[in-house]
Structure formats: structure tokens, C-alpha cells
Backbone as JSON Lines, residues from 0, in Angstrom:
{"i":0,"aa":"A","n":[42.81,8.84,-5.91],"ca":[43.51,9.41,-4.78],"c":[45.0,9.2,-4.97]}
{"i":1,"aa":"A","n":[45.76,10.19,-4.58],"ca":[47.2,10.12,-4.71],"c":[47.78,9.28,-3.59]}
{"i":2,"aa":"A","n":[48.8,8.49,-3.92],"ca":[49.46,7.67,-2.93],"c":[50.44,8.54,-2.15]}
{"i":3,"aa":"T","n":[50.59,8.23,-0.9],"ca":[51.54,8.98,-0.09],"c":[52.7,8.07,0.29]}
{"i":4,"aa":"G","n":[53.79,8.66,0.62],"ca":[54.96,7.89,1.03],"c":[55.95,7.75,-0.11]}
{"i":5,"aa":"D","n":[57.07,7.15,0.21],"ca":[58.13,6.95,-0.77],"c":[57.78,5.79,-1.7]}
{"i":6,"aa":"P","n":[58.13,5.95,-2.99],"ca":[57.91,4.82,-3.89],"c":[58.84,3.67,-3.53]}
{"i":7,"aa":"A","n":[58.45,2.48,-3.89],"ca":[59.25,1.3,-3.6],"c":[60.59,1.38,-4.32]}
{"i":8,"aa":"T","n":[61.62,0.89,-3.68],"ca":[62.95,0.88,-4.28],"c":[63.0,-0.21,-5.35]}
{"i":9,"aa":"A","n":[63.53,0.13,-6.51],"ca":[63.64,-0.84,-7.6],"c":[64.64,-1.92,-7.23]}
{"i":10,"aa":"P","n":[64.39,-3.16,-7.64],"ca":[65.35,-4.23,-7.34],"c":[66.63,-4.03,-8.15]}
{"i":11,"aa":"A","n":[67.7,-4.63,-7.67],"ca":[68.99,-4.55,-8.36],"c":[68.9,-5.24,-9.71]}
{"i":12,"aa":"A","n":[69.66,-4.73,-10.68],"ca":[69.68,-5.33,-12.01],"c":[70.25,-6.74,-11.95]}
{"i":13,"aa":"V","n":[69.71,-7.62,-12.8],"ca":[70.15,-9.0,-12.85],"c":[70.56,-9.31,-14.29]}
{"i":14,"aa":"N","n":[71.72,-9.91,-14.44],"ca":[72.15,-10.37,-15.76],"c":[71.96,-11.88,-15.82]}
{"i":15,"aa":"P","n":[70.9,-12.33,-16.51],"ca":[70.64,-13.77,-16.55],"c":[71.69,-14.49,-17.39]}
{"i":16,"aa":"D","n":[71.81,-15.79,-17.15],"ca":[72.7,-16.61,-17.97],"c":[72.22,-16.55,-19.41]}
{"i":17,"aa":"P","n":[73.14,-16.55,-20.36],"ca":[72.72,-16.5,-21.76],"c":[71.93,-17.74,-22.12]}
{"i":18,"aa":"V","n":[70.94,-17.55,-22.97],"ca":[70.09,-18.65,-23.42],"c":[70.7,-19.29,-24.66]}
{"i":19,"aa":"V","n":[71.49,-18.55,-25.41],"ca":[72.04,-19.03,-26.67],"c":[73.51,-19.37,-26.48]}
{"i":20,"aa":"R","n":[73.87,-20.58,-26.88],"ca":[75.27,-20.99,-26.89],"c":[75.75,-20.89,-28.32]}
{"i":21,"aa":"T","n":[76.79,-20.11,-28.56],"ca":[77.31,-19.94,-29.91],"c":[78.1,-21.17,-30.3]}
{"i":22,"aa":"L","n":[77.7,-21.78,-31.41],"ca":[78.37,-22.96,-31.91],"c":[79.46,-22.53,-32.87]}
{"i":23,"aa":"T","n":[80.69,-22.86,-32.57],"ca":[81.79,-22.44,-33.43],"c":[82.4,-23.61,-34.2]}
{"i":24,"aa":"D","n":[82.07,-24.84,-33.83],"ca":[82.59,-26.01,-34.52],"c":[81.76,-26.28,-35.77]}
{"i":25,"aa":"P","n":[82.41,-26.57,-36.89],"ca":[81.65,-26.9,-38.09],"c":[80.96,-28.25,-37.93]}
{"i":26,"aa":"G","n":[79.86,-28.42,-38.64],"ca":[79.1,-29.67,-38.59],"c":[79.81,-30.77,-39.33]}
{"i":27,"aa":"P","n":[79.28,-31.97,-39.3],"ca":[77.94,-32.25,-38.82],"c":[77.86,-32.27,-37.29]}
{"i":28,"aa":"T","n":[76.66,-31.99,-36.8],"ca":[76.37,-32.01,-35.37],"c":[75.36,-33.11,-35.11]}
{"i":29,"aa":"T","n":[75.75,-34.13,-34.38],"ca":[74.82,-35.2,-34.04],"c":[74.0,-34.77,-32.84]}
{"i":30,"aa":"V","n":[72.69,-34.82,-32.99],"ca":[71.77,-34.43,-31.92],"c":[71.56,-35.67,-31.05]}
{"i":31,"aa":"T","n":[72.16,-35.66,-29.87],"ca":[72.09,-36.83,-29.0],"c":[70.92,-36.77,-28.03]}
{"i":32,"aa":"S","n":[70.42,-35.57,-27.75],"ca":[69.29,-35.43,-26.84],"c":[68.0,-35.8,-27.56]}
{"i":33,"aa":"T","n":[67.09,-36.39,-26.84],"ca":[65.78,-36.68,-27.42],"c":[64.73,-35.68,-26.94]}
{"i":34,"aa":"K","n":[65.14,-34.74,-26.06],"ca":[64.2,-33.77,-25.54],"c":[64.9,-32.44,-25.3]}
{"i":35,"aa":"L","n":[64.39,-31.38,-25.93],"ca":[64.9,-30.04,-25.67],"c":[64.11,-29.44,-24.52]}
{"i":36,"aa":"T","n":[64.82,-28.99,-23.5],"ca":[64.16,-28.41,-22.33],"c":[64.54,-26.95,-22.11]}
{"i":37,"aa":"T","n":[65.41,-26.41,-22.95],"ca":[65.76,-24.99,-22.9],"c":[65.73,-24.44,-24.32]}
{"i":38,"aa":"D","n":[65.47,-23.15,-24.44],"ca":[65.47,-22.5,-25.75],"c":[66.8,-22.77,-26.44]}
{"i":39,"aa":"T","n":[66.73,-23.11,-27.72],"ca":[67.92,-23.52,-28.46],"c":[67.9,-22.88,-29.85]}
{"i":40,"aa":"V","n":[69.08,-22.48,-30.33],"ca":[69.21,-21.92,-31.67],"c":[70.21,-22.78,-32.44]}
{"i":41,"aa":"W","n":[69.8,-23.24,-33.64],"ca":[70.7,-23.95,-34.53],"c":[70.97,-23.04,-35.72]}
{"i":42,"aa":"G","n":[72.24,-22.97,-36.12],"ca":[72.61,-22.15,-37.26],"c":[73.38,-22.96,-38.29]}
{"i":43,"aa":"P","n":[73.71,-22.34,-39.4],"ca":[74.38,-23.06,-40.48],"c":[75.78,-23.57,-40.11]}
{"i":44,"aa":"Q","n":[76.44,-22.92,-39.16],"ca":[77.79,-23.34,-38.79],"c":[77.84,-24.8,-38.34]}
{"i":45,"aa":"G","n":[76.84,-25.27,-37.62],"ca":[76.82,-26.65,-37.13],"c":[76.15,-27.63,-38.06]}
{"i":46,"aa":"S","n":[75.68,-27.17,-39.2],"ca":[74.95,-28.03,-40.14],"c":[75.87,-29.03,-40.82]}
{"i":47,"aa":"P","n":[75.31,-30.18,-41.18],"ca":[73.94,-30.59,-40.94],"c":[73.78,-31.11,-39.51]}
{"i":48,"aa":"Y","n":[72.59,-30.9,-38.95],"ca":[72.22,-31.44,-37.65],"c":[71.61,-32.81,-37.93]}
{"i":49,"aa":"L","n":[72.17,-33.84,-37.34],"ca":[71.76,-35.21,-37.61],"c":[70.89,-35.72,-36.47]}
{"i":50,"aa":"I","n":[69.62,-35.97,-36.78],"ca":[68.68,-36.47,-35.78],"c":[68.48,-37.95,-36.03]}
{"i":51,"aa":"T","n":[68.83,-38.79,-35.05],"ca":[68.75,-40.23,-35.22],"c":[67.68,-40.88,-34.34]}
{"i":52,"aa":"D","n":[66.88,-40.07,-33.69],"ca":[65.77,-40.53,-32.86],"c":[64.71,-39.45,-32.96]}
{"i":53,"aa":"T","n":[63.56,-39.62,-32.36],"ca":[62.58,-38.54,-32.37],"c":[62.96,-37.52,-31.32]}
{"i":54,"aa":"L","n":[63.06,-36.26,-31.76],"ca":[63.4,-35.15,-30.88],"c":[62.1,-34.49,-30.43]}
{"i":55,"aa":"S","n":[61.96,-34.27,-29.14],"ca":[60.78,-33.62,-28.59],"c":[61.17,-32.22,-28.09]}
{"i":56,"aa":"I","n":[60.38,-31.23,-28.49],"ca":[60.57,-29.86,-28.0],"c":[59.55,-29.65,-26.89]}
{"i":57,"aa":"S","n":[60.02,-29.43,-25.69],"ca":[59.14,-29.32,-24.52],"c":[58.24,-28.1,-24.58]}
{"i":58,"aa":"E","n":[57.13,-28.18,-23.87],"ca":[56.2,-27.05,-23.74],"c":[56.95,-25.86,-23.16]}
{"i":59,"aa":"G","n":[56.75,-24.67,-23.73],"ca":[57.4,-23.46,-23.26],"c":[58.82,-23.28,-23.78]}
{"i":60,"aa":"V","n":[59.28,-24.17,-24.65],"ca":[60.64,-24.14,-25.18],"c":[60.59,-23.89,-26.68]}
{"i":61,"aa":"A","n":[61.55,-23.11,-27.2],"ca":[61.61,-22.82,-28.63],"c":[62.91,-23.35,-29.23]}
{"i":62,"aa":"L","n":[62.79,-23.99,-30.39],"ca":[63.93,-24.33,-31.22],"c":[63.87,-23.41,-32.42]}
{"i":63,"aa":"T","n":[64.89,-22.57,-32.58],"ca":[64.96,-21.61,-33.68],"c":[66.05,-22.06,-34.65]}
{"i":64,"aa":"L","n":[65.71,-22.1,-35.94],"ca":[66.65,-22.48,-36.99],"c":[66.92,-21.26,-37.84]}
{"i":65,"aa":"L","n":[68.19,-20.87,-37.93],"ca":[68.59,-19.68,-38.66],"c":[68.75,-19.98,-40.15]}
{"i":66,"aa":"P","n":[68.78,-18.94,-41.01],"ca":[68.93,-19.15,-42.45],"c":[70.15,-20.02,-42.77]}
{"i":67,"aa":"G","n":[69.95,-20.97,-43.69],"ca":[71.03,-21.85,-44.12],"c":[71.21,-23.1,-43.29]}
{"i":68,"aa":"T","n":[70.43,-23.27,-42.23],"ca":[70.54,-24.44,-41.38],"c":[69.98,-25.66,-42.11]}
{"i":69,"aa":"V","n":[70.66,-26.8,-41.97],"ca":[70.21,-28.06,-42.56],"c":[70.03,-29.08,-41.45]}
{"i":70,"aa":"V","n":[68.85,-29.74,-41.44],"ca":[68.55,-30.8,-40.49],"c":[68.31,-32.07,-41.3]}
{"i":71,"aa":"K","n":[69.03,-33.15,-40.95],"ca":[68.85,-34.43,-41.64],"c":[68.37,-35.48,-40.65]}
{"i":72,"aa":"F","n":[67.35,-36.23,-41.06],"ca":[66.76,-37.28,-40.23],"c":[67.33,-38.63,-40.64]}
{"i":73,"aa":"G","n":[67.75,-39.42,-39.65],"ca":[68.46,-40.66,-39.91],"c":[67.65,-41.92,-39.82]}
{"i":74,"aa":"G","n":[66.43,-41.93,-40.27],"ca":[65.67,-43.17,-40.3],"c":[64.18,-42.94,-40.34]}
{"i":75,"aa":"Q","n":[63.46,-44.0,-40.68],"ca":[62.03,-43.88,-40.9],"c":[61.25,-43.51,-39.64]}
{"i":76,"aa":"F","n":[61.76,-43.81,-38.48],"ca":[61.04,-43.5,-37.24],"c":[61.61,-42.28,-36.54]}
{"i":77,"aa":"T","n":[62.33,-41.43,-37.25],"ca":[62.87,-40.2,-36.68],"c":[62.0,-39.02,-37.08]}
{"i":78,"aa":"G","n":[62.01,-38.0,-36.26],"ca":[61.23,-36.8,-36.54],"c":[61.35,-35.83,-35.39]}
{"i":79,"aa":"I","n":[60.43,-34.88,-35.37],"ca":[60.38,-33.9,-34.29],"c":[58.94,-33.82,-33.79]}
{"i":80,"aa":"T","n":[58.76,-33.9,-32.48],"ca":[57.47,-33.67,-31.85],"c":[57.53,-32.32,-31.17]}
{"i":81,"aa":"V","n":[56.66,-31.41,-31.59],"ca":[56.69,-30.04,-31.08],"c":[55.57,-29.86,-30.05]}
{"i":82,"aa":"N","n":[55.97,-29.64,-28.8],"ca":[55.04,-29.28,-27.74],"c":[55.19,-27.8,-27.4]}
{"i":83,"aa":"G","n":[56.28,-27.2,-27.84],"ca":[56.57,-25.78,-27.63],"c":[56.52,-25.04,-28.94]}
{"i":84,"aa":"E","n":[57.69,-24.53,-29.4],"ca":[57.75,-23.75,-30.64],"c":[58.89,-24.25,-31.53]}
{"i":85,"aa":"L","n":[58.62,-24.33,-32.82],"ca":[59.64,-24.59,-33.83],"c":[59.6,-23.43,-34.8]}
{"i":86,"aa":"L","n":[60.69,-22.66,-34.84],"ca":[60.77,-21.46,-35.67],"c":[61.84,-21.68,-36.74]}
{"i":87,"aa":"S","n":[61.42,-21.97,-37.95],"ca":[62.33,-22.23,-39.06],"c":[62.38,-20.98,-39.91]}
{"i":88,"aa":"L","n":[63.44,-20.21,-39.76],"ca":[63.5,-18.85,-40.29],"c":[64.56,-18.7,-41.37]}
{"i":89,"aa":"G","n":[64.27,-19.25,-42.55],"ca":[65.16,-19.08,-43.68],"c":[64.98,-17.69,-44.28]}
{"i":90,"aa":"E","n":[65.69,-17.46,-45.37],"ca":[65.54,-16.21,-46.09],"c":[65.71,-16.5,-47.58]}
{"i":91,"aa":"P","n":[65.32,-15.57,-48.46],"ca":[65.44,-15.84,-49.9],"c":[66.88,-16.22,-50.27]}
{"i":92,"aa":"G","n":[67.02,-17.33,-50.98],"ca":[68.33,-17.79,-51.39],"c":[69.11,-18.51,-50.3]}
{"i":93,"aa":"N","n":[68.58,-18.59,-49.11],"ca":[69.26,-19.21,-47.98],"c":[68.23,-19.89,-47.07]}
{"i":94,"aa":"P","n":[67.54,-20.92,-47.6],"ca":[66.47,-21.54,-46.82],"c":[66.99,-22.43,-45.71]}
{"i":95,"aa":"V","n":[66.1,-22.77,-44.79],"ca":[66.32,-23.86,-43.84],"c":[65.85,-25.11,-44.58]}
{"i":96,"aa":"T","n":[66.57,-26.23,-44.39],"ca":[66.19,-27.47,-45.06],"c":[66.07,-28.6,-44.06]}
{"i":97,"aa":"F","n":[64.94,-29.32,-44.14],"ca":[64.73,-30.58,-43.41],"c":[64.72,-31.66,-44.48]}
{"i":98,"aa":"T","n":[65.58,-32.68,-44.33],"ca":[65.65,-33.72,-45.34],"c":[66.14,-35.02,-44.72]}
{"i":99,"aa":"A","n":[66.31,-36.02,-45.55],"ca":[66.78,-37.33,-45.1],"c":[68.3,-37.36,-45.0]}
{"i":100,"aa":"L","n":[68.81,-38.15,-44.09],"ca":[70.24,-38.35,-43.97],"c":[70.82,-38.88,-45.28]}
{"i":101,"aa":"S","n":[70.05,-39.65,-46.02],"ca":[70.5,-40.24,-47.28],"c":[70.42,-39.27,-48.46]}
{"i":102,"aa":"D","n":[69.98,-38.04,-48.23],"ca":[69.88,-37.05,-49.3],"c":[71.25,-36.4,-49.5]}
{"i":103,"aa":"D","n":[71.98,-36.9,-50.47],"ca":[73.33,-36.38,-50.73],"c":[73.32,-35.08,-51.51]}
{"i":104,"aa":"T","n":[72.15,-34.62,-51.97],"ca":[72.08,-33.37,-52.72],"c":[72.17,-32.15,-51.82]}
{"i":105,"aa":"V","n":[72.01,-32.34,-50.51],"ca":[72.1,-31.24,-49.55],"c":[73.26,-31.53,-48.61]}
{"i":106,"aa":"M","n":[74.31,-30.75,-48.69],"ca":[75.5,-30.86,-47.85],"c":[76.23,-32.19,-47.99]}
{"i":107,"aa":"G","n":[76.06,-32.87,-49.12],"ca":[76.86,-34.05,-49.43],"c":[76.48,-35.3,-48.68]}
{"i":108,"aa":"D","n":[77.43,-36.22,-48.62],"ca":[77.24,-37.57,-48.09],"c":[77.39,-37.58,-46.57]}
{"i":109,"aa":"S","n":[76.37,-37.14,-45.88],"ca":[76.42,-37.01,-44.41],"c":[76.45,-38.35,-43.7]}
{"i":110,"aa":"D","n":[75.96,-39.42,-44.36],"ca":[75.97,-40.73,-43.71],"c":[77.19,-41.56,-44.11]}
{"i":111,"aa":"N","n":[78.1,-40.95,-44.89],"ca":[79.37,-41.58,-45.27],"c":[79.22,-42.99,-45.83]}
{"i":112,"aa":"N","n":[78.22,-43.17,-46.69],"ca":[78.02,-44.49,-47.29],"c":[78.25,-44.47,-48.8]}
{"i":113,"aa":"G","n":[78.92,-43.46,-49.3],"ca":[79.08,-43.33,-50.74],"c":[77.83,-42.69,-51.32]}
{"i":114,"aa":"A","n":[77.75,-42.68,-52.6],"ca":[76.61,-42.04,-53.26],"c":[75.3,-42.75,-52.89]}
{"i":115,"aa":"S","n":[74.32,-41.98,-52.44],"ca":[73.0,-42.53,-52.15],"c":[71.95,-41.48,-52.48]}
{"i":116,"aa":"A","n":[70.77,-41.95,-52.71],"ca":[69.66,-41.06,-53.01],"c":[68.55,-41.31,-52.01]}
{"i":117,"aa":"A","n":[67.96,-40.25,-51.53],"ca":[66.85,-40.39,-50.58],"c":[65.6,-40.84,-51.32]}
{"i":118,"aa":"G","n":[64.74,-41.51,-50.61],"ca":[63.46,-41.91,-51.15],"c":[62.35,-41.34,-50.31]}
{"i":119,"aa":"R","n":[61.16,-41.29,-50.89],"ca":[60.0,-40.79,-50.15],"c":[59.8,-41.6,-48.87]}
{"i":120,"aa":"G","n":[59.46,-40.9,-47.81],"ca":[59.23,-41.56,-46.52],"c":[60.5,-42.01,-45.83]}
{"i":121,"aa":"A","n":[61.61,-41.34,-46.09],"ca":[62.88,-41.71,-45.45],"c":[62.89,-41.36,-43.97]}
{"i":122,"aa":"W","n":[62.01,-40.45,-43.55],"ca":[61.87,-40.11,-42.13],"c":[60.39,-39.89,-41.85]}
{"i":123,"aa":"Y","n":[60.04,-39.78,-40.59],"ca":[58.65,-39.8,-40.16],"c":[57.94,-38.46,-40.35]}
{"i":124,"aa":"S","n":[58.08,-37.55,-39.4],"ca":[57.23,-36.36,-39.43],"c":[57.72,-35.3,-38.47]}
{"i":125,"aa":"I","n":[57.33,-34.05,-38.72],"ca":[57.42,-32.97,-37.76],"c":[55.99,-32.76,-37.29]}
{"i":126,"aa":"G","n":[55.7,-33.16,-36.06],"ca":[54.32,-33.15,-35.56],"c":[54.11,-32.08,-34.51]}
{"i":127,"aa":"F","n":[52.96,-31.41,-34.61],"ca":[52.62,-30.32,-33.7],"c":[51.49,-30.75,-32.77]}
{"i":128,"aa":"S","n":[51.75,-30.68,-31.47],"ca":[50.79,-31.06,-30.43],"c":[49.94,-29.87,-30.01]}
{"i":129,"aa":"A","n":[49.05,-30.09,-29.07],"ca":[48.15,-29.05,-28.58],"c":[48.93,-27.82,-28.12]}
{"i":130,"aa":"N","n":[48.46,-26.66,-28.52],"ca":[49.0,-25.36,-28.12],"c":[50.44,-25.09,-28.59]}
{"i":131,"aa":"S","n":[50.95,-25.88,-29.5],"ca":[52.3,-25.66,-30.02],"c":[52.26,-24.63,-31.15]}
{"i":132,"aa":"V","n":[53.45,-24.16,-31.52],"ca":[53.58,-23.13,-32.55],"c":[54.65,-23.56,-33.55]}
{"i":133,"aa":"G","n":[54.36,-23.36,-34.82],"ca":[55.35,-23.63,-35.85],"c":[55.36,-22.53,-36.88]}
{"i":134,"aa":"I","n":[56.53,-22.05,-37.22],"ca":[56.67,-21.07,-38.29],"c":[57.71,-21.63,-39.27]}
{"i":135,"aa":"F","n":[57.31,-21.75,-40.53],"ca":[58.19,-22.19,-41.59],"c":[58.23,-21.06,-42.61]}
{"i":136,"aa":"D","n":[59.32,-20.33,-42.67],"ca":[59.49,-19.26,-43.64],"c":[60.76,-19.55,-44.43]}
{"i":137,"aa":"Y","n":[60.63,-19.61,-45.73],"ca":[61.75,-19.99,-46.6],"c":[62.37,-21.29,-46.1]}
{"i":138,"aa":"T","n":[61.56,-22.32,-46.09],"ca":[61.98,-23.63,-45.59],"c":[61.61,-24.71,-46.61]}
{"i":139,"aa":"D","n":[62.53,-25.63,-46.85],"ca":[62.29,-26.78,-47.72],"c":[62.22,-28.03,-46.85]}
{"i":140,"aa":"V","n":[61.14,-28.8,-47.0],"ca":[60.93,-30.03,-46.25],"c":[60.84,-31.15,-47.29]}
{"i":141,"aa":"K","n":[61.77,-32.12,-47.21],"ca":[61.85,-33.15,-48.25],"c":[61.96,-34.55,-47.66]}
{"i":142,"aa":"Y","n":[61.33,-35.52,-48.33],"ca":[61.47,-36.96,-48.09],"c":[60.9,-37.47,-46.77]}
{"i":143,"aa":"G","n":[59.97,-36.75,-46.18],"ca":[59.35,-37.21,-44.93],"c":[58.08,-37.99,-45.21]}
{"i":144,"aa":"G","n":[57.28,-38.14,-44.16],"ca":[55.97,-38.76,-44.29],"c":[55.96,-40.26,-44.27]}
{"i":145,"aa":"Y","n":[56.95,-40.89,-43.64],"ca":[56.92,-42.35,-43.55],"c":[55.71,-42.78,-42.75]}
{"i":146,"aa":"G","n":[55.09,-43.86,-43.15],"ca":[53.95,-44.37,-42.41],"c":[53.4,-45.61,-43.05]}
{"i":147,"aa":"S","n":[52.32,-46.1,-42.51],"ca":[51.77,-47.37,-42.95],"c":[50.96,-47.26,-44.23]}
{"i":148,"aa":"G","n":[50.46,-46.08,-44.52],"ca":[49.7,-45.9,-45.75],"c":[48.4,-46.67,-45.77]}
{"i":149,"aa":"I","n":[48.05,-47.16,-46.91],"ca":[46.74,-47.77,-47.15],"c":[46.53,-49.03,-46.33]}
{"i":150,"aa":"L","n":[47.58,-49.81,-46.08],"ca":[47.41,-51.1,-45.41],"c":[46.78,-50.99,-44.03]}
{"i":151,"aa":"L","n":[47.14,-49.99,-43.27],"ca":[46.59,-49.84,-41.92],"c":[45.68,-48.61,-41.82]}
{"i":152,"aa":"C","n":[45.23,-48.12,-42.96],"ca":[44.29,-47.0,-43.02],"c":[44.81,-45.74,-42.34]}
{"i":153,"aa":"S","n":[46.08,-45.53,-42.39],"ca":[46.61,-44.29,-41.85],"c":[47.74,-43.81,-42.75]}
{"i":154,"aa":"A","n":[47.87,-42.52,-42.84],"ca":[48.94,-41.94,-43.64],"c":[49.55,-40.8,-42.84]}
{"i":155,"aa":"Y","n":[50.79,-40.52,-43.06],"ca":[51.5,-39.54,-42.28],"c":[52.04,-38.45,-43.19]}
{"i":156,"aa":"A","n":[52.02,-37.26,-42.69],"ca":[52.51,-36.12,-43.46],"c":[53.9,-35.73,-42.97]}
{"i":157,"aa":"S","n":[54.67,-35.1,-43.83],"ca":[55.97,-34.6,-43.41],"c":[55.8,-33.58,-42.3]}
{"i":158,"aa":"I","n":[54.75,-32.77,-42.39],"ca":[54.38,-31.83,-41.33],"c":[52.96,-32.17,-40.92]}
{"i":159,"aa":"A","n":[52.77,-32.53,-39.67],"ca":[51.46,-32.96,-39.18],"c":[50.99,-32.05,-38.06]}
{"i":160,"aa":"V","n":[49.85,-31.41,-38.27],"ca":[49.23,-30.59,-37.23],"c":[48.22,-31.5,-36.54]}
{"i":161,"aa":"N","n":[48.58,-31.98,-35.36],"ca":[47.83,-33.02,-34.67],"c":[46.8,-32.51,-33.68]}
{"i":162,"aa":"S","n":[46.61,-31.2,-33.62],"ca":[45.65,-30.63,-32.69],"c":[45.09,-29.34,-33.27]}
{"i":163,"aa":"A","n":[43.8,-29.11,-33.05],"ca":[43.17,-27.88,-33.52],"c":[43.74,-26.64,-32.83]}
{"i":164,"aa":"S","n":[44.35,-26.82,-31.66],"ca":[44.9,-25.67,-30.95],"c":[46.34,-25.36,-31.35]}
{"i":165,"aa":"A","n":[46.94,-26.19,-32.18],"ca":[48.3,-25.89,-32.68],"c":[48.2,-24.78,-33.71]}
{"i":166,"aa":"R","n":[49.21,-23.92,-33.74],"ca":[49.24,-22.82,-34.71],"c":[50.49,-22.97,-35.56]}
{"i":167,"aa":"V","n":[50.28,-23.24,-36.85],"ca":[51.39,-23.46,-37.77],"c":[51.19,-22.56,-38.99]}
{"i":168,"aa":"V","n":[52.24,-21.83,-39.34],"ca":[52.19,-20.93,-40.49],"c":[53.34,-21.3,-41.42]}
{"i":169,"aa":"M","n":[53.03,-21.43,-42.71],"ca":[54.06,-21.68,-43.72],"c":[53.99,-20.58,-44.75]}
{"i":170,"aa":"S","n":[55.15,-20.01,-45.09],"ca":[55.21,-19.03,-46.16],"c":[56.53,-19.21,-46.89]}
{"i":171,"aa":"H","n":[56.49,-19.01,-48.19],"ca":[57.68,-19.11,-49.03],"c":[58.39,-20.45,-48.84]}
{"i":172,"aa":"S","n":[57.66,-21.52,-48.62],"ca":[58.23,-22.82,-48.26],"c":[57.69,-23.91,-49.16]}
{"i":173,"aa":"S","n":[58.33,-25.09,-49.11],"ca":[57.87,-26.22,-49.91],"c":[57.95,-27.5,-49.09]}
{"i":174,"aa":"V","n":[57.01,-28.4,-49.36],"ca":[57.03,-29.76,-48.82],"c":[56.97,-30.67,-50.04]}
{"i":175,"aa":"T","n":[58.04,-31.43,-50.28],"ca":[58.12,-32.27,-51.47],"c":[58.57,-33.68,-51.13]}
{"i":176,"aa":"E","n":[58.27,-34.6,-52.01],"ca":[58.71,-36.0,-51.92],"c":[58.25,-36.69,-50.64]}
{"i":177,"aa":"S","n":[57.07,-36.3,-50.13],"ca":[56.49,-36.96,-48.97],"c":[55.92,-38.31,-49.42]}
{"i":178,"aa":"M","n":[55.97,-39.3,-48.56],"ca":[55.55,-40.64,-48.95],"c":[54.05,-40.76,-49.18]}
{"i":179,"aa":"W","n":[53.24,-40.27,-48.24],"ca":[51.8,-40.5,-48.36],"c":[50.99,-39.23,-48.5]}
{"i":180,"aa":"S","n":[51.27,-38.23,-47.72],"ca":[50.42,-37.03,-47.77],"c":[51.23,-35.8,-47.46]}
């Protein structure tokens, strides 16, 4: 049956606040927050991003890493817990890199301690919780996987899918120099 009467008037247009803040200052960028609660984009201009605690990405929130972005973890108990989305979107010849703060082969001596070399297990893990999403395309993940290993019957991966409902896809990417698995 056809409806009668005038159609409803459309609501006025709304211009929402921008979700992306353009970073114009060169890095390094120290990540002081331990919890992302709004969609965030990191690009190469602010690299390296220095994470010195575990960063949590809230449910319903996305952290997007653009080609050429470098993230360095500053200790064995640092990492990222993903409850929302982590989108690491490198491109051929311009990957996203996750590595240790002590890795001087990527963007130089970020910890300003002179020449140093990263070792396996220099940082903890990028862990995916229930219903989280991870995309790693043209991404290098190095020197993660710190953990107790054989002594306490547990081992940690640089990238850990901690729930069957998490969806993680890796393509054109590498995970190297992990401590245990």
C-alpha cells in the first residue's frame, strides 16, 4: 500500500569533529597514554613512536599505522593489547615496523645510549583479545616475545591471538627474532 502524506523532513547536515589529528612535528613521539579511546592514526612523520608501557586499544577503537611508521617498545613488559582494531598498513618498500627501542638499525639510536643492539624478547607482545581485529600488511615485527619460557611452562609470541573470536590477518609481513615462539 502506498503511504499518504508528506515525507519526513531530512535532518540538517552535521559536520562532526575530525577523528584524525594531523601530526606535523617530527618524531620521536613518546606515547604517554596507556589506553586509546578514540580512533587514532600514526604516520611516519611522528616516527618512531616510543611505547614505554603496555598500550591498550579499547573496544570499538582503531589504531591505524600508515606506510613507513615505526613503533619501538621500551622494555620487556611493554606491548599492545588489542580489544578493538590494529591496522598496520605498510606498502612494498615502505613497511610498518614494530621493534625494540634498543634496535638502532631502524631510525637510529632512539634511546640515546650510544650504539646498542636489540636482543630477542626485548619487548612483550601484541596481543589480540576476544572480537578484536588485526591486519598486518607489509609489516616487520622484530625482537618481541619476552616471557618466562620453559621455566614456568609458558611462552609468549610477538603476536599473540588470545581468543578464537579474534580475527588477525598477516600478508607480506615478517615476524623475526622472537624470544620463544
